[in-house]
Amino acid sequence: MTAKRKDDSLSDYRHKRDFRKTAEPAGGAEPRAAIRKRRKRAAATKRSGLRFVIQKHQATSLHFDLRLEAGGVLKSWAVPKGLSLDPANKRLAMEVEDHPLEYGEFEGTIPKDEYGGGTVMIWDRGTYFADEAAGAIDDDAEIRREHEQGKISFFLEGERLRGSFALVRTDRGPKPKWLVIKHRDEHVSRDHDPVDECDTSVVTGRTMAEIAREESENELARESIAPMRAEKAKTLPAGRDWVYEELRDGTRVFAYITPGSRALVAEDGSTNRRFDAIADELGALADRAGRGFVLDGVVTHMPSSGLAYVVSDIVYDDGDVVLDEPWTDRRARIESLFRRRRVPRVRLAEVRRRAGPALEKHARSKGWVGIVAKRAGSPYRPGQHSSDWRRVGCS
Ligand code: MN
């Protein structure tokens, strides 16, 4: 197969994805020499060495993606129930666009708003053979021929699945439907269902929840977050979609409290030993609550109690990056995190619902340096000056 045809075959795949946003491979990364070398090695062992992978994919709905290497790409099917070792179970397999070979290595998360958004686990992998390709016939050519004809017989040698299977096309058209069926051989099993029994990655041993959690933590650690900023305003906006939050004089600080880190980091990237006591209290809170989180707030000096962390926002909570949630939902998360838990050096920024002279009087009496009006439905936009947040100083 020529390079051009291979590229054409992946154009659907590339079209559906924005590679600036997703960590999935764009394809074309495996050098030609590496492919040749792998083929040569396979030839030396007589049979093909074609690769297969089954990825468990929690997108809008949970399914298993069966991918068979052929013609320099991964022919791909979404199998809602996964493969069965019982020949009586004919499983629906919807053919989807060809994927690049490197996709077989992909495990992680696809951003929520992107194509196929969700968590991907490498559920099984190995090599496979064309059942019909005996000796002289090349497996790759045979699989492509059978794919064209709509009936593929193949033998999987995976870590979890072994044995002979058939893919049979039942419906052509833009979204071809197939059935995947276990052939009768010594690997048939009626009382052993790998889909139910195996819920971890064959590569990393992680569950779906662990993959999702670690990926979002890595995401935050990679690019430590920049604070969202308020626009300066002369007067506070009024109306029911606004709330009014306490602003303290001090250092803007993110608290990264996840299983991998317990750090308070100022917006210039610095940390400070003086923050340690606060970090320890938040670490203990994470242990008690059984969840990691990243908070936005201000470390300030309170006349009565010394150094304190006044929390105004949350950007990561219990495995989820929550930037896109409305302010009201993020606030509810913080309130639930701190509810009935004693964290002496930390408190939530006070929020009031109405602007006006009473608010200004209250702010002055409490020693606020200003008031931030926040639009209740607004997301958190890291590093941006947004008109969804407006700041007025207290005179
Ligand atoms: Mn999928």
PDB file of N, CA and C in Angstrom, residues 302-383:
ATOM      1  N   MET A 302      -4.581  38.025  58.938  1.00  0.00           N
ATOM      2  CA  MET A 302      -5.778  38.436  59.666  1.00  0.00           C
ATOM      3  C   MET A 302      -5.339  39.025  61.004  1.00  0.00           C
ATOM      4  N   PRO A 303      -5.853  40.208  61.329  1.00  0.00           N
ATOM      5  CA  PRO A 303      -5.419  40.865  62.571  1.00  0.00           C
ATOM      6  C   PRO A 303      -5.612  39.961  63.799  1.00  0.00           C
ATOM      7  N   SER A 304      -6.687  39.182  63.797  1.00  0.00           N
ATOM      8  CA  SER A 304      -6.984  38.384  64.990  1.00  0.00           C
ATOM      9  C   SER A 304      -6.196  37.077  65.040  1.00  0.00           C
ATOM     10  N   SER A 305      -6.010  36.416  63.870  1.00  0.00           N
ATOM     11  CA  SER A 305      -5.532  35.029  63.903  1.00  0.00           C
ATOM     12  C   SER A 305      -4.251  34.758  63.120  1.00  0.00           C
ATOM     13  N   GLY A 306      -3.646  35.794  62.580  1.00  0.00           N
ATOM     14  CA  GLY A 306      -2.414  35.570  61.829  1.00  0.00           C
ATOM     15  C   GLY A 306      -2.675  35.150  60.390  1.00  0.00           C
ATOM     16  N   LEU A 307      -1.736  34.375  59.834  1.00  0.00           N
ATOM     17  CA  LEU A 307      -1.819  34.019  58.411  1.00  0.00           C
ATOM     18  C   LEU A 307      -3.018  33.099  58.144  1.00  0.00           C
ATOM     19  N   ALA A 308      -3.783  33.430  57.119  1.00  0.00           N
ATOM     20  CA  ALA A 308      -4.948  32.607  56.776  1.00  0.00           C
ATOM     21  C   ALA A 308      -5.076  32.514  55.262  1.00  0.00           C
ATOM     22  N   TYR A 309      -5.724  31.429  54.812  1.00  0.00           N
ATOM     23  CA  TYR A 309      -5.969  31.244  53.377  1.00  0.00           C
ATOM     24  C   TYR A 309      -7.457  31.435  53.140  1.00  0.00           C
ATOM     25  N   VAL A 310      -7.788  32.459  52.362  1.00  0.00           N
ATOM     26  CA  VAL A 310      -9.187  32.740  52.062  1.00  0.00           C
ATOM     27  C   VAL A 310      -9.494  32.173  50.665  1.00  0.00           C
ATOM     28  N   VAL A 311     -10.312  31.134  50.626  1.00  0.00           N
ATOM     29  CA  VAL A 311     -10.563  30.391  49.389  1.00  0.00           C
ATOM     30  C   VAL A 311     -11.705  31.021  48.610  1.00  0.00           C
ATOM     31  N   SER A 312     -11.452  31.296  47.340  1.00  0.00           N
ATOM     32  CA  SER A 312     -12.533  31.878  46.546  1.00  0.00           C
ATOM     33  C   SER A 312     -12.961  30.998  45.376  1.00  0.00           C
ATOM     34  N   ASP A 313     -12.168  29.981  45.033  1.00  0.00           N
ATOM     35  CA  ASP A 313     -12.594  29.193  43.866  1.00  0.00           C
ATOM     36  C   ASP A 313     -11.952  27.812  43.896  1.00  0.00           C
ATOM     37  N   ILE A 314     -12.451  26.934  43.044  1.00  0.00           N
ATOM     38  CA  ILE A 314     -11.898  25.587  42.910  1.00  0.00           C
ATOM     39  C   ILE A 314     -11.810  25.271  41.423  1.00  0.00           C
ATOM     40  N   VAL A 315     -10.673  24.699  40.977  1.00  0.00           N
ATOM     41  CA  VAL A 315     -10.511  24.425  39.548  1.00  0.00           C
ATOM     42  C   VAL A 315     -10.370  22.933  39.251  1.00  0.00           C
ATOM     43  N   TYR A 316     -10.152  22.151  40.300  1.00  0.00           N
ATOM     44  CA  TYR A 316     -10.008  20.703  40.150  1.00  0.00           C
ATOM     45  C   TYR A 316     -10.597  20.066  41.394  1.00  0.00           C
ATOM     46  N   ASP A 317     -11.388  19.030  41.202  1.00  0.00           N
ATOM     47  CA  ASP A 317     -12.031  18.409  42.351  1.00  0.00           C
ATOM     48  C   ASP A 317     -12.235  16.917  42.104  1.00  0.00           C
ATOM     49  N   ASP A 318     -11.616  16.105  42.918  1.00  0.00           N
ATOM     50  CA  ASP A 318     -11.912  14.675  42.927  1.00  0.00           C
ATOM     51  C   ASP A 318     -11.837  14.030  41.544  1.00  0.00           C
ATOM     52  N   GLY A 319     -10.756  14.309  40.834  1.00  0.00           N
ATOM     53  CA  GLY A 319     -10.581  13.677  39.523  1.00  0.00           C
ATOM     54  C   GLY A 319     -11.086  14.492  38.343  1.00  0.00           C
ATOM     55  N   ASP A 320     -11.812  15.566  38.605  1.00  0.00           N
ATOM     56  CA  ASP A 320     -12.355  16.353  37.488  1.00  0.00           C
ATOM     57  C   ASP A 320     -11.795  17.771  37.447  1.00  0.00           C
ATOM     58  N   VAL A 321     -11.402  18.208  36.255  1.00  0.00           N
ATOM     59  CA  VAL A 321     -11.089  19.617  36.057  1.00  0.00           C
ATOM     60  C   VAL A 321     -12.436  20.324  35.891  1.00  0.00           C
ATOM     61  N   VAL A 322     -12.711  21.313  36.749  1.00  0.00           N
ATOM     62  CA  VAL A 322     -14.072  21.862  36.804  1.00  0.00           C
ATOM     63  C   VAL A 322     -14.141  23.298  36.287  1.00  0.00           C
ATOM     64  N   LEU A 323     -13.160  23.675  35.451  1.00  0.00           N
ATOM     65  CA  LEU A 323     -13.100  25.049  34.934  1.00  0.00           C
ATOM     66  C   LEU A 323     -14.378  25.465  34.213  1.00  0.00           C
ATOM     67  N   ASP A 324     -15.012  24.517  33.537  1.00  0.00           N
ATOM     68  CA  ASP A 324     -16.167  24.864  32.707  1.00  0.00           C
ATOM     69  C   ASP A 324     -17.484  24.906  33.475  1.00  0.00           C
ATOM     70  N   GLU A 325     -17.446  24.498  34.711  1.00  0.00           N
ATOM     71  CA  GLU A 325     -18.695  24.554  35.487  1.00  0.00           C
ATOM     72  C   GLU A 325     -19.008  26.002  35.850  1.00  0.00           C
ATOM     73  N   PRO A 326     -20.304  26.334  35.992  1.00  0.00           N
ATOM     74  CA  PRO A 326     -20.637  27.688  36.428  1.00  0.00           C
ATOM     75  C   PRO A 326     -20.131  27.955  37.851  1.00  0.00           C
ATOM     76  N   TRP A 327     -19.919  29.234  38.141  1.00  0.00           N
ATOM     77  CA  TRP A 327     -19.401  29.619  39.463  1.00  0.00           C
ATOM     78  C   TRP A 327     -20.244  29.001  40.582  1.00  0.00           C
ATOM     79  N   THR A 328     -21.553  29.010  40.446  1.00  0.00           N
ATOM     80  CA  THR A 328     -22.426  28.489  41.520  1.00  0.00           C
ATOM     81  C   THR A 328     -22.104  27.029  41.837  1.00  0.00           C
ATOM     82  N   ASP A 329     -21.836  26.222  40.803  1.00  0.00           N
ATOM     83  CA  ASP A 329     -21.515  24.808  41.034  1.00  0.00           C
ATOM     84  C   ASP A 329     -20.147  24.669  41.701  1.00  0.00           C
ATOM     85  N   ARG A 330     -19.203  25.495  41.265  1.00  0.00           N
ATOM     86  CA  ARG A 330     -17.864  25.428  41.875  1.00  0.00           C
ATOM     87  C   ARG A 330     -17.944  25.840  43.347  1.00  0.00           C
ATOM     88  N   ARG A 331     -18.725  26.871  43.606  1.00  0.00           N
ATOM     89  CA  ARG A 331     -18.882  27.318  44.991  1.00  0.00           C
ATOM     90  C   ARG A 331     -19.506  26.200  45.838  1.00  0.00           C
ATOM     91  N   ALA A 332     -20.498  25.506  45.272  1.00  0.00           N
ATOM     92  CA  ALA A 332     -21.145  24.404  46.011  1.00  0.00           C
ATOM     93  C   ALA A 332     -20.130  23.308  46.319  1.00  0.00           C
ATOM     94  N   ARG A 333     -19.214  23.071  45.406  1.00  0.00           N
ATOM     95  CA  ARG A 333     -18.167  22.072  45.652  1.00  0.00           C
ATOM     96  C   ARG A 333     -17.309  22.478  46.852  1.00  0.00           C
ATOM     97  N   ILE A 334     -16.891  23.747  46.882  1.00  0.00           N
ATOM     98  CA  ILE A 334     -16.035  24.200  47.992  1.00  0.00           C
ATOM     99  C   ILE A 334     -16.803  24.077  49.309  1.00  0.00           C
ATOM    100  N   GLU A 335     -18.061  24.501  49.278  1.00  0.00           N
ATOM    101  CA  GLU A 335     -18.844  24.439  50.517  1.00  0.00           C
ATOM    102  C   GLU A 335     -18.978  23.008  51.007  1.00  0.00           C
ATOM    103  N   SER A 336     -19.186  22.074  50.081  1.00  0.00           N
ATOM    104  CA  SER A 336     -19.331  20.677  50.509  1.00  0.00           C
ATOM    105  C   SER A 336     -18.003  20.122  51.019  1.00  0.00           C
ATOM    106  N   LEU A 337     -16.905  20.585  50.423  1.00  0.00           N
ATOM    107  CA  LEU A 337     -15.581  20.121  50.861  1.00  0.00           C
ATOM    108  C   LEU A 337     -15.302  20.538  52.307  1.00  0.00           C
ATOM    109  N   PHE A 338     -15.684  21.758  52.669  1.00  0.00           N
ATOM    110  CA  PHE A 338     -15.346  22.285  53.997  1.00  0.00           C
ATOM    111  C   PHE A 338     -16.443  22.068  55.027  1.00  0.00           C
ATOM    112  N   ARG A 339     -17.621  21.615  54.587  1.00  0.00           N
ATOM    113  CA  ARG A 339     -18.743  21.482  55.506  1.00  0.00           C
ATOM    114  C   ARG A 339     -18.402  20.571  56.685  1.00  0.00           C
ATOM    115  N   ARG A 340     -18.617  21.083  57.856  1.00  0.00           N
ATOM    116  CA  ARG A 340     -18.394  20.340  59.101  1.00  0.00           C
ATOM    117  C   ARG A 340     -16.983  19.786  59.242  1.00  0.00           C
ATOM    118  N   ARG A 341     -16.007  20.429  58.619  1.00  0.00           N
ATOM    119  CA  ARG A 341     -14.629  19.985  58.814  1.00  0.00           C
ATOM    120  C   ARG A 341     -13.818  21.176  59.314  1.00  0.00           C
ATOM    121  N   ARG A 342     -13.044  20.940  60.355  1.00  0.00           N
ATOM    122  CA  ARG A 342     -12.307  22.034  60.973  1.00  0.00           C
ATOM    123  C   ARG A 342     -10.971  22.222  60.276  1.00  0.00           C
ATOM    124  N   VAL A 343     -10.792  23.388  59.692  1.00  0.00           N
ATOM    125  CA  VAL A 343      -9.521  23.725  59.049  1.00  0.00           C
ATOM    126  C   VAL A 343      -9.197  25.151  59.504  1.00  0.00           C
ATOM    127  N   PRO A 344      -8.563  25.291  60.676  1.00  0.00           N
ATOM    128  CA  PRO A 344      -8.491  26.599  61.347  1.00  0.00           C
ATOM    129  C   PRO A 344      -7.860  27.720  60.510  1.00  0.00           C
ATOM    130  N   ARG A 345      -6.859  27.395  59.706  1.00  0.00           N
ATOM    131  CA  ARG A 345      -6.175  28.469  58.979  1.00  0.00           C
ATOM    132  C   ARG A 345      -6.793  28.766  57.609  1.00  0.00           C
ATOM    133  N   VAL A 346      -7.901  28.110  57.323  1.00  0.00           N
ATOM    134  CA  VAL A 346      -8.523  28.286  56.006  1.00  0.00           C
ATOM    135  C   VAL A 346      -9.982  28.679  56.192  1.00  0.00           C
ATOM    136  N   ARG A 347     -10.435  29.617  55.384  1.00  0.00           N
ATOM    137  CA  ARG A 347     -11.878  29.876  55.378  1.00  0.00           C
ATOM    138  C   ARG A 347     -12.356  30.290  53.996  1.00  0.00           C
ATOM    139  N   LEU A 348     -13.642  30.157  53.782  1.00  0.00           N
ATOM    140  CA  LEU A 348     -14.197  30.499  52.477  1.00  0.00           C
ATOM    141  C   LEU A 348     -14.409  31.999  52.395  1.00  0.00           C
ATOM    142  N   ALA A 349     -14.141  32.557  51.221  1.00  0.00           N
ATOM    143  CA  ALA A 349     -14.432  33.971  51.003  1.00  0.00           C
ATOM    144  C   ALA A 349     -15.923  34.182  51.233  1.00  0.00           C
ATOM    145  N   GLU A 350     -16.231  35.261  51.918  1.00  0.00           N
ATOM    146  CA  GLU A 350     -17.640  35.550  52.180  1.00  0.00           C
ATOM    147  C   GLU A 350     -18.313  36.028  50.888  1.00  0.00           C
ATOM    148  N   VAL A 351     -19.528  35.579  50.681  1.00  0.00           N
ATOM    149  CA  VAL A 351     -20.263  35.964  49.480  1.00  0.00           C
ATOM    150  C   VAL A 351     -21.595  36.591  49.888  1.00  0.00           C
ATOM    151  N   ARG A 352     -21.923  37.715  49.243  1.00  0.00           N
ATOM    152  CA  ARG A 352     -23.217  38.364  49.494  1.00  0.00           C
ATOM    153  C   ARG A 352     -23.993  38.436  48.185  1.00  0.00           C
ATOM    154  N   ARG A 353     -25.305  38.521  48.325  1.00  0.00           N
ATOM    155  CA  ARG A 353     -26.152  38.424  47.128  1.00  0.00           C
ATOM    156  C   ARG A 353     -26.597  39.784  46.577  1.00  0.00           C
ATOM    157  N   ARG A 354     -26.432  40.857  47.372  1.00  0.00           N
ATOM    158  CA  ARG A 354     -26.945  42.148  46.899  1.00  0.00           C
ATOM    159  C   ARG A 354     -25.909  43.239  46.985  1.00  0.00           C
ATOM    160  N   ALA A 355     -25.841  44.062  45.924  1.00  0.00           N
ATOM    161  CA  ALA A 355     -24.969  45.235  45.936  1.00  0.00           C
ATOM    162  C   ALA A 355     -25.704  46.362  46.659  1.00  0.00           C
ATOM    163  N   GLY A 356     -25.004  47.445  46.925  1.00  0.00           N
ATOM    164  CA  GLY A 356     -25.670  48.588  47.552  1.00  0.00           C
ATOM    165  C   GLY A 356     -24.893  49.085  48.753  1.00  0.00           C
ATOM    166  N   PRO A 357     -25.406  50.153  49.367  1.00  0.00           N
ATOM    167  CA  PRO A 357     -24.688  50.786  50.487  1.00  0.00           C
ATOM    168  C   PRO A 357     -24.448  49.828  51.655  1.00  0.00           C
ATOM    169  N   ALA A 358     -25.388  48.924  51.910  1.00  0.00           N
ATOM    170  CA  ALA A 358     -25.222  47.987  53.033  1.00  0.00           C
ATOM    171  C   ALA A 358     -24.010  47.089  52.806  1.00  0.00           C
ATOM    172  N   LEU A 359     -23.832  46.649  51.566  1.00  0.00           N
ATOM    173  CA  LEU A 359     -22.689  45.796  51.229  1.00  0.00           C
ATOM    174  C   LEU A 359     -21.379  46.564  51.440  1.00  0.00           C
ATOM    175  N   GLU A 360     -21.362  47.815  50.952  1.00  0.00           N
ATOM    176  CA  GLU A 360     -20.126  48.595  51.075  1.00  0.00           C
ATOM    177  C   GLU A 360     -19.766  48.855  52.534  1.00  0.00           C
ATOM    178  N   LYS A 361     -20.793  49.107  53.314  1.00  0.00           N
ATOM    179  CA  LYS A 361     -20.570  49.338  54.740  1.00  0.00           C
ATOM    180  C   LYS A 361     -20.005  48.072  55.401  1.00  0.00           C
ATOM    181  N   HIS A 362     -20.618  46.951  55.064  1.00  0.00           N
ATOM    182  CA  HIS A 362     -20.176  45.666  55.598  1.00  0.00           C
ATOM    183  C   HIS A 362     -18.709  45.410  55.224  1.00  0.00           C
ATOM    184  N   ALA A 363     -18.377  45.638  53.951  1.00  0.00           N
ATOM    185  CA  ALA A 363     -17.017  45.389  53.453  1.00  0.00           C
ATOM    186  C   ALA A 363     -16.000  46.223  54.233  1.00  0.00           C
ATOM    187  N   ARG A 364     -16.329  47.480  54.461  1.00  0.00           N
ATOM    188  CA  ARG A 364     -15.399  48.359  55.201  1.00  0.00           C
ATOM    189  C   ARG A 364     -15.229  47.892  56.633  1.00  0.00           C
ATOM    190  N   SER A 365     -16.334  47.501  57.225  1.00  0.00           N
ATOM    191  CA  SER A 365     -16.267  47.106  58.639  1.00  0.00           C
ATOM    192  C   SER A 365     -15.452  45.828  58.819  1.00  0.00           C
ATOM    193  N   LYS A 366     -15.424  44.969  57.779  1.00  0.00           N
ATOM    194  CA  LYS A 366     -14.691  43.704  57.885  1.00  0.00           C
ATOM    195  C   LYS A 366     -13.248  43.821  57.413  1.00  0.00           C
ATOM    196  N   GLY A 367     -12.891  44.997  56.903  1.00  0.00           N
ATOM    197  CA  GLY A 367     -11.506  45.183  56.463  1.00  0.00           C
ATOM    198  C   GLY A 367     -11.205  44.614  55.087  1.00  0.00           C
ATOM    199  N   TRP A 368     -12.257  44.418  54.247  1.00  0.00           N
ATOM    200  CA  TRP A 368     -11.994  43.951  52.877  1.00  0.00           C
ATOM    201  C   TRP A 368     -11.242  45.042  52.118  1.00  0.00           C
ATOM    202  N   VAL A 369     -10.355  44.634  51.214  1.00  0.00           N
ATOM    203  CA  VAL A 369      -9.666  45.624  50.402  1.00  0.00           C
ATOM    204  C   VAL A 369     -10.513  45.971  49.175  1.00  0.00           C
ATOM    205  N   GLY A 370     -11.464  45.118  48.869  1.00  0.00           N
ATOM    206  CA  GLY A 370     -12.338  45.384  47.734  1.00  0.00           C
ATOM    207  C   GLY A 370     -13.471  44.368  47.664  1.00  0.00           C
ATOM    208  N   ILE A 371     -14.307  44.525  46.651  1.00  0.00           N
ATOM    209  CA  ILE A 371     -15.413  43.589  46.411  1.00  0.00           C
ATOM    210  C   ILE A 371     -15.292  43.113  44.965  1.00  0.00           C
ATOM    211  N   VAL A 372     -15.405  41.797  44.778  1.00  0.00           N
ATOM    212  CA  VAL A 372     -15.394  41.274  43.410  1.00  0.00           C
ATOM    213  C   VAL A 372     -16.803  40.809  43.066  1.00  0.00           C
ATOM    214  N   ALA A 373     -17.378  41.431  42.038  1.00  0.00           N
ATOM    215  CA  ALA A 373     -18.673  40.958  41.539  1.00  0.00           C
ATOM    216  C   ALA A 373     -18.397  39.821  40.567  1.00  0.00           C
ATOM    217  N   LYS A 374     -19.085  38.689  40.751  1.00  0.00           N
ATOM    218  CA  LYS A 374     -18.895  37.550  39.855  1.00  0.00           C
ATOM    219  C   LYS A 374     -20.227  37.145  39.241  1.00  0.00           C
ATOM    220  N   ARG A 375     -20.211  36.908  37.942  1.00  0.00           N
ATOM    221  CA  ARG A 375     -21.434  36.433  37.293  1.00  0.00           C
ATOM    222  C   ARG A 375     -21.630  34.965  37.702  1.00  0.00           C
ATOM    223  N   ALA A 376     -22.795  34.680  38.246  1.00  0.00           N
ATOM    224  CA  ALA A 376     -23.012  33.381  38.880  1.00  0.00           C
ATOM    225  C   ALA A 376     -22.877  32.209  37.902  1.00  0.00           C
ATOM    226  N   GLY A 377     -23.171  32.454  36.631  1.00  0.00           N
ATOM    227  CA  GLY A 377     -23.124  31.349  35.668  1.00  0.00           C
ATOM    228  C   GLY A 377     -21.793  31.226  34.940  1.00  0.00           C
ATOM    229  N   SER A 378     -20.791  32.002  35.354  1.00  0.00           N
ATOM    230  CA  SER A 378     -19.574  32.077  34.529  1.00  0.00           C
ATOM    231  C   SER A 378     -18.570  30.974  34.838  1.00  0.00           C
ATOM    232  N   PRO A 379     -17.863  30.493  33.795  1.00  0.00           N
ATOM    233  CA  PRO A 379     -16.804  29.500  33.997  1.00  0.00           C
ATOM    234  C   PRO A 379     -15.535  30.166  34.526  1.00  0.00           C
ATOM    235  N   TYR A 380     -14.557  29.353  34.886  1.00  0.00           N
ATOM    236  CA  TYR A 380     -13.254  29.864  35.304  1.00  0.00           C
ATOM    237  C   TYR A 380     -12.365  29.921  34.078  1.00  0.00           C
ATOM    238  N   ARG A 381     -11.878  31.104  33.748  1.00  0.00           N
ATOM    239  CA  ARG A 381     -11.012  31.241  32.569  1.00  0.00           C
ATOM    240  C   ARG A 381      -9.596  31.580  33.009  1.00  0.00           C
ATOM    241  N   PRO A 382      -8.719  30.535  33.050  1.00  0.00           N
ATOM    242  CA  PRO A 382      -7.361  30.747  33.567  1.00  0.00           C
ATOM    243  C   PRO A 382      -6.603  31.804  32.763  1.00  0.00           C
ATOM    244  N   GLY A 383      -5.938  32.687  33.479  1.00  0.00           N
ATOM    245  CA  GLY A 383      -5.069  33.664  32.837  1.00  0.00           C
ATOM    246  C   GLY A 383      -5.789  34.805  32.137  1.00  0.00           C
TER     247      GLY A 383
END
